[in-house]
PDB file of C-alpha atoms and ligand atoms in Angstrom:
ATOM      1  CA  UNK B   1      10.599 112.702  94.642  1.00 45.00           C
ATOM      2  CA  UNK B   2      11.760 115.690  92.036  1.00 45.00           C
ATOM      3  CA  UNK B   3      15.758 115.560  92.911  1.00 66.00           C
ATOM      4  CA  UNK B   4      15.626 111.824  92.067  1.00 77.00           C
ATOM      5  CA  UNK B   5      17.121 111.075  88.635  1.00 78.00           C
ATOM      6  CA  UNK B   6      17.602 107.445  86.739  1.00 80.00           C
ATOM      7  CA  UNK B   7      20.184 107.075  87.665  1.00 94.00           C
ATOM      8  CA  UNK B   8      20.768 108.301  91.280  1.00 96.00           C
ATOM      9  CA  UNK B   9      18.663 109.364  93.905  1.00 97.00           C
ATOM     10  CA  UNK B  10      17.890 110.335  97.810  1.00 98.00           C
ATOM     11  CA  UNK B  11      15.311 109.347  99.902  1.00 98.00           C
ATOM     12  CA  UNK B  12      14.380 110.280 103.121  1.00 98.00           C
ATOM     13  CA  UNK B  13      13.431 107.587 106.189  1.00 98.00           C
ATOM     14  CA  UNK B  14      11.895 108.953 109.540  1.00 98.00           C
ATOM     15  CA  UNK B  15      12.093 106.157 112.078  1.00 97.00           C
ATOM     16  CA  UNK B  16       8.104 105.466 113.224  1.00 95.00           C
ATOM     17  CA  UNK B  17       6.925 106.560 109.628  1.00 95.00           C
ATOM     18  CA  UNK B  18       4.714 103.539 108.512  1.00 93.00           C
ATOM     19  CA  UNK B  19       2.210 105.450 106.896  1.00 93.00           C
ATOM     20  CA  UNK B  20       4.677 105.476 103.513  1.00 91.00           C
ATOM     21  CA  UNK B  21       6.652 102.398 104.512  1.00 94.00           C
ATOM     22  CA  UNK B  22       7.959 100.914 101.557  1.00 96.00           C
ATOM     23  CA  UNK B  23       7.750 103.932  99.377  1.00 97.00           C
ATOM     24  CA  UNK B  24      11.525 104.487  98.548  1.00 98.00           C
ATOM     25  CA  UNK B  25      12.161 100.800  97.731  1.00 98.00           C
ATOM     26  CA  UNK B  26       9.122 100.318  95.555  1.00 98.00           C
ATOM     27  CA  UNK B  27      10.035 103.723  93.466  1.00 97.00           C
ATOM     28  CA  UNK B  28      13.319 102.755  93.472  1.00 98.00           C
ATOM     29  CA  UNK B  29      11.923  99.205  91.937  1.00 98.00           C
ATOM     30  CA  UNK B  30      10.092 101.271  89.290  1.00 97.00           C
ATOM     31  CA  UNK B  31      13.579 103.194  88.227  1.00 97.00           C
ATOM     32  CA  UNK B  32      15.360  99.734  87.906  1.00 97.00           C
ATOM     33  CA  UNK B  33      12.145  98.554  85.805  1.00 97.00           C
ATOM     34  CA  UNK B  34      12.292 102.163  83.595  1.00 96.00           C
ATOM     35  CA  UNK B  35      15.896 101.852  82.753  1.00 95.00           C
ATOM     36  CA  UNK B  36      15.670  98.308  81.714  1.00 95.00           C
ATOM     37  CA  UNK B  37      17.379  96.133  84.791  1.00 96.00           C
ATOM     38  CA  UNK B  38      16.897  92.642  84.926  1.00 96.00           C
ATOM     39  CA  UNK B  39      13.840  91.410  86.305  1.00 97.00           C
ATOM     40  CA  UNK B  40      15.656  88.747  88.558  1.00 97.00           C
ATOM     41  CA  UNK B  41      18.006  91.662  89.657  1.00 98.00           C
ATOM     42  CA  UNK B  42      15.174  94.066  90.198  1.00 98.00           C
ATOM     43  CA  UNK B  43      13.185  91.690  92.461  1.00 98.00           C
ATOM     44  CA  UNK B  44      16.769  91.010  94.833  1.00 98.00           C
ATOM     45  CA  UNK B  45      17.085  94.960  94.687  1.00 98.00           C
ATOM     46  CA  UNK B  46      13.912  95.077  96.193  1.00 98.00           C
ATOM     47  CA  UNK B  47      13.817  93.048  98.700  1.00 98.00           C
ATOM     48  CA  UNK B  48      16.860  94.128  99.982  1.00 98.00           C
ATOM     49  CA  UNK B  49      16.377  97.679  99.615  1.00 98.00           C
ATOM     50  CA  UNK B  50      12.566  97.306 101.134  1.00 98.00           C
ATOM     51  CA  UNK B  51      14.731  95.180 104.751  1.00 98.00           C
ATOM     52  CA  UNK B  52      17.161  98.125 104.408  1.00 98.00           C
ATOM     53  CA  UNK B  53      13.993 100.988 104.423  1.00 98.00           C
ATOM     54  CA  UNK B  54      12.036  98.988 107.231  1.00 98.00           C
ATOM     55  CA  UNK B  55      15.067  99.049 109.211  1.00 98.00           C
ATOM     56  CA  UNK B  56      15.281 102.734 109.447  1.00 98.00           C
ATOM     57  CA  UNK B  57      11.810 103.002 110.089  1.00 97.00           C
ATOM     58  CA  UNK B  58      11.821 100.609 113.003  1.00 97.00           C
ATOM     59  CA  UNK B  59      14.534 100.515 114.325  1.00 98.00           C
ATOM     60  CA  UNK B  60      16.268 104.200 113.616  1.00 98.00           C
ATOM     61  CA  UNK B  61      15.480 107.758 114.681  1.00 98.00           C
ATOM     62  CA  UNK B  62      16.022 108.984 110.425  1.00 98.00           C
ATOM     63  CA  UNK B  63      17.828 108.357 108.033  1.00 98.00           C
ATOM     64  CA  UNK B  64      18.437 108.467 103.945  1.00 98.00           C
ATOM     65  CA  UNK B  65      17.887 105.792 101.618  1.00 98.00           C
ATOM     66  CA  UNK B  66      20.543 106.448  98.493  1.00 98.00           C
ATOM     67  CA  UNK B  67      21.263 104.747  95.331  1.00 98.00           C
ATOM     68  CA  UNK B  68      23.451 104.879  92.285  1.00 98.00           C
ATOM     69  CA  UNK B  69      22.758 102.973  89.026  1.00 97.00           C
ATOM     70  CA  UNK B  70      25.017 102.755  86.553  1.00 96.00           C
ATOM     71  CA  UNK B  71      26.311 100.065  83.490  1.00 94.00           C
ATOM     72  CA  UNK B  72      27.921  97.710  85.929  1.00 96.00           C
ATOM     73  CA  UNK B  73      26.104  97.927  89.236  1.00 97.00           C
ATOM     74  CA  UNK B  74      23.146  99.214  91.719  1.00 98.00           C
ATOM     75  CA  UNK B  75      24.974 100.775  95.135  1.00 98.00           C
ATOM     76  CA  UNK B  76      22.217 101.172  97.622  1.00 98.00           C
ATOM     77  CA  UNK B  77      23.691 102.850 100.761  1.00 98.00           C
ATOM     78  CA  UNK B  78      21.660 103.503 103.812  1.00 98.00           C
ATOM     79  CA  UNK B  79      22.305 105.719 106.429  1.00 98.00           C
ATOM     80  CA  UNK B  80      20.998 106.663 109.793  1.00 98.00           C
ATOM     81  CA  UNK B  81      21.295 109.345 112.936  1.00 98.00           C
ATOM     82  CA  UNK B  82      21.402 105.905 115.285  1.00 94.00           C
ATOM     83  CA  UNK B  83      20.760 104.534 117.950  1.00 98.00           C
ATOM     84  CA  UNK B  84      23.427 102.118 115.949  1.00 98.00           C
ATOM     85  CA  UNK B  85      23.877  98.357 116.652  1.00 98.00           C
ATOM     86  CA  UNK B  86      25.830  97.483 120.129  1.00 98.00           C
ATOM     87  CA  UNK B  87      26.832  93.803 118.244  1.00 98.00           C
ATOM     88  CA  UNK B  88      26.520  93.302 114.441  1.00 98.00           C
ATOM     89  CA  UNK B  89      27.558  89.944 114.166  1.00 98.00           C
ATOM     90  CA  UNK B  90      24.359  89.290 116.750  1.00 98.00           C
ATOM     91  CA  UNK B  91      22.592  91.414 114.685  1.00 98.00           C
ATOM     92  CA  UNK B  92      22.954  89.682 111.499  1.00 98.00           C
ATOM     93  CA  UNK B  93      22.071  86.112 113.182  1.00 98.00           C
ATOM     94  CA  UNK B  94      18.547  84.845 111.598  1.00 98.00           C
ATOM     95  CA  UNK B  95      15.957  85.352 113.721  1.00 98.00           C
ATOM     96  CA  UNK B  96      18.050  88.050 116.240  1.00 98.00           C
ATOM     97  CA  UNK B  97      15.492  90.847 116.735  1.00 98.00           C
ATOM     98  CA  UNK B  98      15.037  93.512 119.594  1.00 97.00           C
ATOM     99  CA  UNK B  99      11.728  94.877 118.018  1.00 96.00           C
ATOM    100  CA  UNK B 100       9.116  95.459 120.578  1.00 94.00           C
ATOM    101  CA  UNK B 101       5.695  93.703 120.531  1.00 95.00           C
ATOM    102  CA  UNK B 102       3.839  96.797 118.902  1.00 93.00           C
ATOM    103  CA  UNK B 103       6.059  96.233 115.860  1.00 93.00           C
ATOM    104  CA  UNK B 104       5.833  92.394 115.995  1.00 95.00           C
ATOM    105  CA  UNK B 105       2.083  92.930 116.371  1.00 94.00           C
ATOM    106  CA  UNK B 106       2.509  94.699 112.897  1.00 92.00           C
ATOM    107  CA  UNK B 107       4.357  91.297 111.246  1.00 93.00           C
ATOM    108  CA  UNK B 108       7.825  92.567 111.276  1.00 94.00           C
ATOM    109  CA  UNK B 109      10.326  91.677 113.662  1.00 96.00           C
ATOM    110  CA  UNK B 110      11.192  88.431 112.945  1.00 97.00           C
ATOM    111  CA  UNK B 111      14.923  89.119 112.564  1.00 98.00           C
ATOM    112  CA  UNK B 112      15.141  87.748 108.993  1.00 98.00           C
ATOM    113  CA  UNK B 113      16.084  91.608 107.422  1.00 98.00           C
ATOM    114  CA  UNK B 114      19.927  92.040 107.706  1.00 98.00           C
ATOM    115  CA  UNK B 115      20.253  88.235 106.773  1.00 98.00           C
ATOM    116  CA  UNK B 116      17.874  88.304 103.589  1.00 98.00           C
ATOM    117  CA  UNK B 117      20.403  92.097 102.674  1.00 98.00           C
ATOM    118  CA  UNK B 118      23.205  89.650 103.015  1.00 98.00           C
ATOM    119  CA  UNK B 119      22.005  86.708 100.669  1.00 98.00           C
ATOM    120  CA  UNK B 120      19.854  89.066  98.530  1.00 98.00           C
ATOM    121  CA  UNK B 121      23.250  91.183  97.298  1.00 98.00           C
ATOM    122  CA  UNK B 122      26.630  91.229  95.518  1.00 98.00           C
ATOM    123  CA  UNK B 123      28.322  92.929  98.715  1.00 98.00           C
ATOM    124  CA  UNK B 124      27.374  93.699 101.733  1.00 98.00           C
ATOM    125  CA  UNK B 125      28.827  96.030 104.400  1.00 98.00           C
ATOM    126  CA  UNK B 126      27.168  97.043 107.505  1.00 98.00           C
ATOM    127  CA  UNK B 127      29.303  99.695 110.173  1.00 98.00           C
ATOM    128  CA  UNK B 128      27.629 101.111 113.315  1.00 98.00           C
ATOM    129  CA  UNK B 129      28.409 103.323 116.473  1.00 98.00           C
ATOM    130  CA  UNK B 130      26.305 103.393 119.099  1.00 98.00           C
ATOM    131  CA  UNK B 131      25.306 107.025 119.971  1.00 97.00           C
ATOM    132  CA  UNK B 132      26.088 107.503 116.026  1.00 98.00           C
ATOM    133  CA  UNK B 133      24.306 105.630 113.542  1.00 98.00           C
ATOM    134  CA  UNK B 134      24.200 102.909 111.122  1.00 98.00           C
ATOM    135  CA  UNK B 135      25.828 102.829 107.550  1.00 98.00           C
ATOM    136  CA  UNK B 136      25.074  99.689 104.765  1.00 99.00           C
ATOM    137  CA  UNK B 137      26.642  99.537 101.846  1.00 98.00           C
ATOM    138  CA  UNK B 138      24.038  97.115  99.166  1.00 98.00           C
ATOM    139  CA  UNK B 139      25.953  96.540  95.741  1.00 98.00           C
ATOM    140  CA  UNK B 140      24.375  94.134  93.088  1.00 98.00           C
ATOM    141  CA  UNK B 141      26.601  93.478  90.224  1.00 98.00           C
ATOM    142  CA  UNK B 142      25.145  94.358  86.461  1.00 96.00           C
ATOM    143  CA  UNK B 143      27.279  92.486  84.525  1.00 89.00           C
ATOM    144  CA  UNK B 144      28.641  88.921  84.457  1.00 75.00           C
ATOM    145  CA  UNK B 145      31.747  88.370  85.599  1.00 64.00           C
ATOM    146  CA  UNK B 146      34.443  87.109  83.026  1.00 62.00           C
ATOM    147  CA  UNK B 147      36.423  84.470  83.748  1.00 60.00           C
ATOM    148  CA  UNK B 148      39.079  85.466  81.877  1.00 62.00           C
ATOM    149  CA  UNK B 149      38.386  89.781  81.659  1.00 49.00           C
TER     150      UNK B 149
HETATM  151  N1  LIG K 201      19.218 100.662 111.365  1.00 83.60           N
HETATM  152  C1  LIG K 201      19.261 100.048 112.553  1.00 83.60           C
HETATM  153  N2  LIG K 201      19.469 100.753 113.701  1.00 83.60           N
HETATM  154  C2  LIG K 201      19.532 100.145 114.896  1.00 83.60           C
HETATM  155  N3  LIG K 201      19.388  98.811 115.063  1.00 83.60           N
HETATM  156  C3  LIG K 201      19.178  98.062 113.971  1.00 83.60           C
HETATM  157  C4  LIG K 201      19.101  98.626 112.658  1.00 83.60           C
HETATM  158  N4  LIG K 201      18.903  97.627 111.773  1.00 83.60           N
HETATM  159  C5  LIG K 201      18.868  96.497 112.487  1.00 83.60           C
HETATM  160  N5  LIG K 201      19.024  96.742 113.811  1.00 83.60           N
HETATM  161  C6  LIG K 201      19.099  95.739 114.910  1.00 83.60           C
HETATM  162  O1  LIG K 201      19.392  94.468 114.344  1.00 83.60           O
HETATM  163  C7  LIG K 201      18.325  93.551 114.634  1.00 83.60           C
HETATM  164  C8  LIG K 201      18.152  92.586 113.470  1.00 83.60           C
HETATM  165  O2  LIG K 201      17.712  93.299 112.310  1.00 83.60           O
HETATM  166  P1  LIG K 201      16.871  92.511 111.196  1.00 83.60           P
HETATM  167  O3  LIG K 201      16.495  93.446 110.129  1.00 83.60           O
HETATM  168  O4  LIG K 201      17.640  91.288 110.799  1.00 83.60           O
HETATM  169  O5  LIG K 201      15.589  92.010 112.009  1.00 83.60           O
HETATM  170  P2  LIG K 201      14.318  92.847 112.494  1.00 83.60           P
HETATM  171  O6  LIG K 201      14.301  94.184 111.837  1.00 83.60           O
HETATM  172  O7  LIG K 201      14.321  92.855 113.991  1.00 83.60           O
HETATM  173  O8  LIG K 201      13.137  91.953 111.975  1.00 83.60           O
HETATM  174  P3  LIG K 201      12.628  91.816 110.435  1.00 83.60           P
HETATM  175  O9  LIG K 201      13.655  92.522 109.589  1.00 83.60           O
HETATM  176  O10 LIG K 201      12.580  90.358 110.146  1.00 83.60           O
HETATM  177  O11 LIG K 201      11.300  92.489 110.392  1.00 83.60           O
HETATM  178  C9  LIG K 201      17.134  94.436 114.929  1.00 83.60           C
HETATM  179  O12 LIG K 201      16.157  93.788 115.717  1.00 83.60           O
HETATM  180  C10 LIG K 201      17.792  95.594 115.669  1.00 83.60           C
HETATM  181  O13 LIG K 201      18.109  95.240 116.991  1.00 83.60           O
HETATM  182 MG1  LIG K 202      14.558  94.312 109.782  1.00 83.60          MG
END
């Protein structure tokens, strides 16, 4: 995508998309790679950003896939036009999943996605309205944390 730099850049999600599924997470893998991130950091990116994309896709009507990279962290923030989540903390339990049997008979669904964000990153936030829309905030830490900085 042209208004994508190094170091920040937009992508757009339509929910029901699967023909490019994965697309925005595995370019933004390829940025991380360019500009000389970690491997080990690259590979939790991914993951995380690749749960984040699917999510829109199944589960969302659109939405925009956004990150910032600079010397001390990755911010991934995803946001979407709803339907939002009714209960988050249900949401976020393993194996909690209210995908239908189409997308189940595609090999997602299995309600791992939120939980692998969670283990996968530095912070997460997750805030949803119903009627609204769905807003995570993905942050993975660049540098080492000091002790004594
Ligand atoms: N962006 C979203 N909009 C609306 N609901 C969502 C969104 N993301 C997650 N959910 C809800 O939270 C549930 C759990 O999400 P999670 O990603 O953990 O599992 P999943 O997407 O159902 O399955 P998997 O990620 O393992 O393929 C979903 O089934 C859905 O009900
Ligand atoms: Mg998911």
């Amino acid at each position: 995508m042209t208004e994508n730099s190094p170091s920040e850049g937009t992508f757009h999600l339509m929910g029901g998309e699967f023909t490019n599924a994965g697309s925005a997470s595995s370019e933004l893998k390829s940025t991380l790679i360019k500009v000389g991130v970690e491997k080990s950091i690259v590979r939790r990116v991914a993951i995380a950003a690749f749960e984040a994309e699917m999510n829109v896709i199944i589960h969302a009507v659109a939405g925009t896939l956004r990150y910032e990279i600079t010397t001390e962290a990755v911010t991934i923030t995803v946001t979407d036009m709803g339907p939002g989540i009714e209960n988050i903390n249900q949401a976020m339990q393993p194996g909690y999943s209210t995908a239908p049997d189409w997308v189940r008979e595609m090999g997602w669904g299995a309600g791992m996605g939120l939980p692998n964000i969670s283990k996968h990153s530095d912070l997460f936030k997750i805030d949803s309205v119903v009627g609204e829309g769905t807003t995570l905030e993905i942050i993975f830490d660049l540098k080492e944390k000091n002790a004594d900085s």
